[in-house]
Short mmCIF file of C-alpha atoms in Angstrom, two decimals:
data_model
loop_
_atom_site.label_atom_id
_atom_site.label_comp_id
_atom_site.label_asym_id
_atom_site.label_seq_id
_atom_site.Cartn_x
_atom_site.Cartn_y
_atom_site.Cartn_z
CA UNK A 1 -22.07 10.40 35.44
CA UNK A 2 -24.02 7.74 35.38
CA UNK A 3 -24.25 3.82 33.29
CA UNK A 4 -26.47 5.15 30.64
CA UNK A 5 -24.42 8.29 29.43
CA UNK A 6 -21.12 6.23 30.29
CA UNK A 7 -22.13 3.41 28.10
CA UNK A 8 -23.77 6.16 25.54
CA UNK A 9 -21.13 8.09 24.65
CA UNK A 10 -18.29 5.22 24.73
CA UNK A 11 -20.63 3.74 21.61
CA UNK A 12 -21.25 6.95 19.70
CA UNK A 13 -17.48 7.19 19.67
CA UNK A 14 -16.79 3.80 18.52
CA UNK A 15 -19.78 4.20 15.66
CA UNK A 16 -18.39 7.37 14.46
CA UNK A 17 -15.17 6.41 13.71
CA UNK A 18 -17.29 3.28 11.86
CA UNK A 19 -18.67 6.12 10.08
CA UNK A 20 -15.29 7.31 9.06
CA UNK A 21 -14.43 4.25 7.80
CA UNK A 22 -17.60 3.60 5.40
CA UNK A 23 -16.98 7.02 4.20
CA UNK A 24 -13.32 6.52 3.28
CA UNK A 25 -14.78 3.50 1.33
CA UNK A 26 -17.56 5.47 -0.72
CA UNK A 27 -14.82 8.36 -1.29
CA UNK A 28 -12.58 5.50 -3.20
CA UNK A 29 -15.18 3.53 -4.80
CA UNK A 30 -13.43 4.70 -8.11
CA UNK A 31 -10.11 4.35 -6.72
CA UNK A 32 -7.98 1.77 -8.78
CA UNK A 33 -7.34 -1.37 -6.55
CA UNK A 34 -8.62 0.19 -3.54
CA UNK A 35 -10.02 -2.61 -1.36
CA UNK A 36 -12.50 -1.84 1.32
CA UNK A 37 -12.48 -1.78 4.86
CA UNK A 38 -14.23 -3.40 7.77
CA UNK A 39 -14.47 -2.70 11.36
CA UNK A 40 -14.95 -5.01 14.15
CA UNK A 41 -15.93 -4.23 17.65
CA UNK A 42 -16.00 -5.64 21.08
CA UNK A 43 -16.80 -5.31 24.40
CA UNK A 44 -15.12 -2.92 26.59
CA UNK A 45 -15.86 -4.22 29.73
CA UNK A 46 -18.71 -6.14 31.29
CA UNK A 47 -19.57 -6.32 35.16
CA UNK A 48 -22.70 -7.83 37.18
CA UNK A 49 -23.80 -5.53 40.13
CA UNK A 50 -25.21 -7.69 42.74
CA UNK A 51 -28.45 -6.21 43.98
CA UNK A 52 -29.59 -6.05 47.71
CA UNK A 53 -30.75 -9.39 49.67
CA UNK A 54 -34.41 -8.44 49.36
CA UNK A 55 -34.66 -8.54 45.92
CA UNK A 56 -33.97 -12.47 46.19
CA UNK A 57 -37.18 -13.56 47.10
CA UNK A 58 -38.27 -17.08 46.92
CA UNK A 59 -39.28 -18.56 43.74
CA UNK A 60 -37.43 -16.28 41.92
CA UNK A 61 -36.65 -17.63 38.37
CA UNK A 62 -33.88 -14.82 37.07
CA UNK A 63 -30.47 -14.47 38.39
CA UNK A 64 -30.59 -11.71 41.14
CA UNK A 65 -27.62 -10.27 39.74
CA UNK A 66 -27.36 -7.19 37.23
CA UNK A 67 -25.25 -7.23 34.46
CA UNK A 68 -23.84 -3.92 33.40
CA UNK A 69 -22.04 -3.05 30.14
CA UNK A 70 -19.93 -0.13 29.47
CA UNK A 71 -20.29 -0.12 25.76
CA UNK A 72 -18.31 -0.97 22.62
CA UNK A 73 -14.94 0.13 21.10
CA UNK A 74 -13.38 -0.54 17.38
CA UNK A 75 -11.15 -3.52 18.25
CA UNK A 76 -9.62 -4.23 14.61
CA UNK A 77 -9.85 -2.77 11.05
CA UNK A 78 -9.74 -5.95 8.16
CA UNK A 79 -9.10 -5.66 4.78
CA UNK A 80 -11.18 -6.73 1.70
CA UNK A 81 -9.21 -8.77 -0.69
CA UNK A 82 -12.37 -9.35 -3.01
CA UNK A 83 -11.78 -9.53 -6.56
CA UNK A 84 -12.63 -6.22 -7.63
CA UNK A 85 -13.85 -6.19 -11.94
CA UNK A 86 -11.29 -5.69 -14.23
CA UNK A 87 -11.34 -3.03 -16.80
CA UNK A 88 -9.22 -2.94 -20.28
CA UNK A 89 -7.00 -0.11 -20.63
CA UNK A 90 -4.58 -1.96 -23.63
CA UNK A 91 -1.44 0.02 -22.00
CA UNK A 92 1.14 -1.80 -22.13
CA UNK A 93 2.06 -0.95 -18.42
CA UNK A 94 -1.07 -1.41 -16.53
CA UNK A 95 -1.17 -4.44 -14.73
CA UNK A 96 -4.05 -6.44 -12.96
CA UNK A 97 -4.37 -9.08 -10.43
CA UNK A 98 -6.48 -11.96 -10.40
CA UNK A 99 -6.44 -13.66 -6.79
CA UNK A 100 -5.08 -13.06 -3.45
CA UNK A 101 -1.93 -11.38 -4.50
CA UNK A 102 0.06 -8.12 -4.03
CA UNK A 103 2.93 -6.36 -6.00
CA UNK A 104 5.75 -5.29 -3.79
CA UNK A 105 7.25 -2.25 -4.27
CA UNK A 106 10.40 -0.04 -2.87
CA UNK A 107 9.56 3.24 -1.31
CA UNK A 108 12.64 5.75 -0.76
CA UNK A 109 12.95 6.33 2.87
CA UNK A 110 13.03 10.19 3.31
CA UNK A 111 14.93 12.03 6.47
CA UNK A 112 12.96 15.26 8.37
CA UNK A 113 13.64 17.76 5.85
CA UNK A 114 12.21 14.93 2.96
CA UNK A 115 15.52 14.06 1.16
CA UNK A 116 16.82 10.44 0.41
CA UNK A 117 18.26 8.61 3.41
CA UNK A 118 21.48 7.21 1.90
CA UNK A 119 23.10 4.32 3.05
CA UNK A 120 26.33 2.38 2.00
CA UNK A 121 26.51 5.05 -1.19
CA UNK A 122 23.07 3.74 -1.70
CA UNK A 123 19.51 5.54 -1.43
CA UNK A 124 17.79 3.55 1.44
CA UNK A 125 14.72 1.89 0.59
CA UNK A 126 11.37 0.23 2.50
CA UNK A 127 9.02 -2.15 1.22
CA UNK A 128 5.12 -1.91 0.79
CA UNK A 129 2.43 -3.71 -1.32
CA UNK A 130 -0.06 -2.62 -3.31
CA UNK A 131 -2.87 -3.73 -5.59
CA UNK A 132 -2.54 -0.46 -7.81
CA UNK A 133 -1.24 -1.17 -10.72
CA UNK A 134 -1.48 1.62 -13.13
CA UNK A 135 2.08 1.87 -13.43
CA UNK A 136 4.57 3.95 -15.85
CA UNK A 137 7.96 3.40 -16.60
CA UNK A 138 9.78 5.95 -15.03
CA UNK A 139 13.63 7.56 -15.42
CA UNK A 140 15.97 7.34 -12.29
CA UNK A 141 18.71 9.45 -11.95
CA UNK A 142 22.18 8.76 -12.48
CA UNK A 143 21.00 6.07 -15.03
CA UNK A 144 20.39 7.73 -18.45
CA UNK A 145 19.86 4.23 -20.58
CA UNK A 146 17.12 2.45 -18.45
CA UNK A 147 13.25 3.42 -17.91
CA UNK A 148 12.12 1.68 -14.20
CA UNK A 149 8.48 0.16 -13.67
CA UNK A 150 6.70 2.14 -11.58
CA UNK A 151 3.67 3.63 -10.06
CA UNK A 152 2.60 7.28 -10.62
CA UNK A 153 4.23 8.74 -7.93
CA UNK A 154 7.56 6.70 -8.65
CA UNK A 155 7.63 3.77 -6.46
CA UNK A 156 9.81 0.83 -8.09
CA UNK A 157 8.20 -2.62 -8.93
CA UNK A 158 10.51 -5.03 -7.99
CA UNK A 159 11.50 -8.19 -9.13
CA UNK A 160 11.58 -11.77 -7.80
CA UNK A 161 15.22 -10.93 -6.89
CA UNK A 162 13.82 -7.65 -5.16
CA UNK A 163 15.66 -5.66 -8.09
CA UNK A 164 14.22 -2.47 -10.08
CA UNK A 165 12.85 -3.40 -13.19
CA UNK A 166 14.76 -1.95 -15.94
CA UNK A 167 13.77 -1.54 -19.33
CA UNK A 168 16.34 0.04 -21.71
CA UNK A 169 15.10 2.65 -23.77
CA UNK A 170 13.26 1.89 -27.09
CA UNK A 171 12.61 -1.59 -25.42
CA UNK A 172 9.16 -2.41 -24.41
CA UNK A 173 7.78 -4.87 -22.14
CA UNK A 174 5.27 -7.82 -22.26
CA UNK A 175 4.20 -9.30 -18.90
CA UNK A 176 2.67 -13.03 -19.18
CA UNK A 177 -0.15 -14.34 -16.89
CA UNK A 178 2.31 -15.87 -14.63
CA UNK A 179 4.28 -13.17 -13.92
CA UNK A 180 7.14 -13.56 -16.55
CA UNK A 181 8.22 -9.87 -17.98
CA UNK A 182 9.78 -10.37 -21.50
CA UNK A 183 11.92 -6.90 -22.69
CA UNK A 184 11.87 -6.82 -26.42
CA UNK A 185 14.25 -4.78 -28.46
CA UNK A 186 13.05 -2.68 -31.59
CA UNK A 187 13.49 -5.89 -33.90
CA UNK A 188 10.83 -7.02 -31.91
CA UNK A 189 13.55 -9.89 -30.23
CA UNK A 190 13.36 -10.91 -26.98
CA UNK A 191 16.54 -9.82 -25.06
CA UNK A 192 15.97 -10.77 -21.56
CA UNK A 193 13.10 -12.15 -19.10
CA UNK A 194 12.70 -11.11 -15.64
CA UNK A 195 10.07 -12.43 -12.77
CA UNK A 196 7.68 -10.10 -11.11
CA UNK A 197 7.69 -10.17 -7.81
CA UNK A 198 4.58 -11.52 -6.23
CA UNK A 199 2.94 -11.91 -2.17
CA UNK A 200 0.13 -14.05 -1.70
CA UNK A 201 -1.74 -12.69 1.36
CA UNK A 202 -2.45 -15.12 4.09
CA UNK A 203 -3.56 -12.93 6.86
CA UNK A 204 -5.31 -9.20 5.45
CA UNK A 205 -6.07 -7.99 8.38
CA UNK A 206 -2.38 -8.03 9.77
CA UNK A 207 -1.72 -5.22 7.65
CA UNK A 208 -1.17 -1.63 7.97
CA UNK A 209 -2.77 0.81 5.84
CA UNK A 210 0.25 3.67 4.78
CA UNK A 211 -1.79 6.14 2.36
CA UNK A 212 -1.87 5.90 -1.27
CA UNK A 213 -3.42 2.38 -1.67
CA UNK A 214 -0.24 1.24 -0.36
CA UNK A 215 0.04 -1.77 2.70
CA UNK A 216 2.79 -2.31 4.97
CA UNK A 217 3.70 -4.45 8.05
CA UNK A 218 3.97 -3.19 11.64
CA UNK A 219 7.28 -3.40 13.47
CA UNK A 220 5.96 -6.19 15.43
CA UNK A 221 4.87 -8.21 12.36
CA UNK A 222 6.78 -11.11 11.12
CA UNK A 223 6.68 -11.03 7.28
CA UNK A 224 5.98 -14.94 6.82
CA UNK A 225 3.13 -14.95 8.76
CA UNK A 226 1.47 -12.33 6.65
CA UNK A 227 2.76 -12.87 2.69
CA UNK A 228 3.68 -16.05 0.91
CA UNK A 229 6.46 -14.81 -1.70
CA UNK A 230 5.73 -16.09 -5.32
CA UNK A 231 9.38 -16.35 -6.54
CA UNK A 232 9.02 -17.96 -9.81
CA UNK A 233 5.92 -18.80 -13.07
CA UNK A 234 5.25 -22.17 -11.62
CA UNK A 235 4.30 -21.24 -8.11
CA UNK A 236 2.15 -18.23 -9.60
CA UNK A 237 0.22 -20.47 -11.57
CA UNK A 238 -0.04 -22.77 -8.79
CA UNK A 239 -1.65 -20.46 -6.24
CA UNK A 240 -4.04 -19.78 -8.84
CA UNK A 241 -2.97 -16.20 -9.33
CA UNK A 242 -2.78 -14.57 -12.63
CA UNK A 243 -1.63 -10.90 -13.75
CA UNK A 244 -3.15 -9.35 -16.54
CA UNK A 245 -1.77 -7.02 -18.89
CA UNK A 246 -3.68 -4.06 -20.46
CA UNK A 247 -6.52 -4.23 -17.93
CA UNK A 248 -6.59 -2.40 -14.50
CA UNK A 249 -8.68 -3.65 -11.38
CA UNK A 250 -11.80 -1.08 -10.02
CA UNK A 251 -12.33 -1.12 -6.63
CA UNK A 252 -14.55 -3.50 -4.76
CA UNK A 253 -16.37 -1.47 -2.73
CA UNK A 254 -20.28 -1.98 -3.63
CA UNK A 255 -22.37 1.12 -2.96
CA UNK A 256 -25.75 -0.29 -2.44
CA UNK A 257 -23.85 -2.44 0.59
CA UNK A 258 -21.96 0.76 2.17
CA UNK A 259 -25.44 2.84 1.70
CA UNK A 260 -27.48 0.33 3.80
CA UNK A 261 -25.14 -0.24 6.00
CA UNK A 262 -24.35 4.03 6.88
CA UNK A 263 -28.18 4.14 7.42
CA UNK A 264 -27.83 1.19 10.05
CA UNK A 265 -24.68 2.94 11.68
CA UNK A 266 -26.33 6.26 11.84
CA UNK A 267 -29.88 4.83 13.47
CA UNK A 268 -27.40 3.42 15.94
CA UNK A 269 -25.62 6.75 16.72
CA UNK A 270 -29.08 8.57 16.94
CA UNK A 271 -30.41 5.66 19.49
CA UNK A 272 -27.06 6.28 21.41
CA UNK A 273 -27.48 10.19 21.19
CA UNK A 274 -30.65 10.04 22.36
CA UNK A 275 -30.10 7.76 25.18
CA UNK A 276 -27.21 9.91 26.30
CA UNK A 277 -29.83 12.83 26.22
CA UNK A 278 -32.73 11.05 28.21
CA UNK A 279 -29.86 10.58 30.56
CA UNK A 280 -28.96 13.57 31.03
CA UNK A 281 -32.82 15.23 31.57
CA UNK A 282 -33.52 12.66 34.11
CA UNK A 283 -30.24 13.65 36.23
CA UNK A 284 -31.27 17.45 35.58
CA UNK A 285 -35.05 16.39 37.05
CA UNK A 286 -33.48 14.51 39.93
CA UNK A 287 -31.34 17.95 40.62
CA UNK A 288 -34.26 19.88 40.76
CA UNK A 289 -35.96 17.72 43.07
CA UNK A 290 -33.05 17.59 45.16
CA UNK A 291 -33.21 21.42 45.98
CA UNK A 292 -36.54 21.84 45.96
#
């Protein structure tokens, strides 16, 4: 096998799973929260063939060496924190962010068989981050006088304190720009305020994607290098993040920007497929030529 197909079919690889990538992004383009993904690529290795001594003749102006590449590879996916538009729902339990900031939430660990991993008496629980935030409150069992904030498929929003957040029933809820939850009681009397629970992201593209617009950190990750923790109204305000009630955030993807840039991708993987072709009918003709 020779440079060309080597070099050929090590970049169709790498642009296909590019390909992936865009596509995942067009198929969540209505996706609440969803931000986009980018791909990066580098080299996979570089070498410089040195050609015989009669090629260096005298007065020779280029190098005499020949520099080989063996084609590209997808070195690191980064996330898109753009500010995505935010659209007005007026439920009282969808919340949007404004600014580089996730909610963190506490995801049941499950065993083989998928039942709760229980530990000290206590279901055992893992933490992700999310921008979703259509979120319900939700029943958990064993507590009949409490309603928990969560998303659709019942992942707790915690609290500054990394608590559930409770809301006893007949309460509701009013969340301030600055992260303060208020619980009022049917006389319309505020009972108690909590703090949600805020990350700033410092470094996107340290994080792991987990499946359901959810983020996590890989084993090797420290968490401070990744999140700042908002713990309380004034640092919120200060990092110029904001959380709006009623309103849910679209997803920043842009389809005129993914279109133009799947017909780039896919004029690459033809020039690379037919490269890897023309290399392949020029070993076939020197085959023939051999035994004939």
């Amino acid at each position: 096998m020779n440079t060309s197909m080597v070099t050929s079919a090590v970049s169709m690889s790498s642009l296909q799973r590019r390909l992936d990538i865009i596509a995942n992004n067009i198929a969540n383009i209505n996706t609440v929260g969803y931000k986009r993904q980018e791909a990066t690529f580098q080299d996979i290795l570089t070498s410089r063939k040195q050609q015989p001594e009669g090629m260096q003749l005298a007065g020779r102006l280029t190098p005499p060496g020949l520099t080989e590449a063996w084609g590209t590879r997808l070195a690191r996916m980064r996330i898109d924190l753009s500010q995505g538009s935010l659209v007005q729902t007026d439920h009282p339990t969808d919340l949007a962010l404004e600014g580089d900031a996730m909610f963190e939430l506490a995801v049941p660990v499950l065993d083989d068989n998928g039942l709760p991993v229980i530990e000290d008496g206590e279901p055992a629980y893992e933490t992700t981050w999310t921008r979703y935030g259509a979120f319900k409150l939700s029943p958990v069992e064993g507590d009949e006088e409490n309603l928990y904030l969560a998303t659709e498929d019942g992942q707790l929003v915690l609290d500054a304190q990394g608590d559930r957040i409770a809301v006893p029933l007949n309460h509701r809820l009013a969340v301030s720009p600055d992260g303060q939850i208020t619980i009022y009681n049917p006389h319309n009397e505020a009972v108690y305020v909590q703090q949600l629970r805020l990350v700033k992201v410092l470094n996107p593209q340290l994080l792991e994607p987990v499946g359901a617009n959810r983020f996590a950190l890989p084993d090797n990750v420290d968490r401070d290098a990744v999140f700042l923790t908002l713990e309380d109204a004034e640092t919120v305000a200060a990092e110029g993040i904001a959380v709006h009630q009623g309103f849910l955030e679209q997803s920043n993807v842009r389809l005129a920007e993914e279109m133009t840039e799947l017909i780039s991708i896919q004029r690459s993987f033809q020039l690379s497929a037919r490269a890897l072709s023309s290399a392949d009918t020029m070993m076939e003709l020197a085959n023939n030529l051999r035994r004939a």
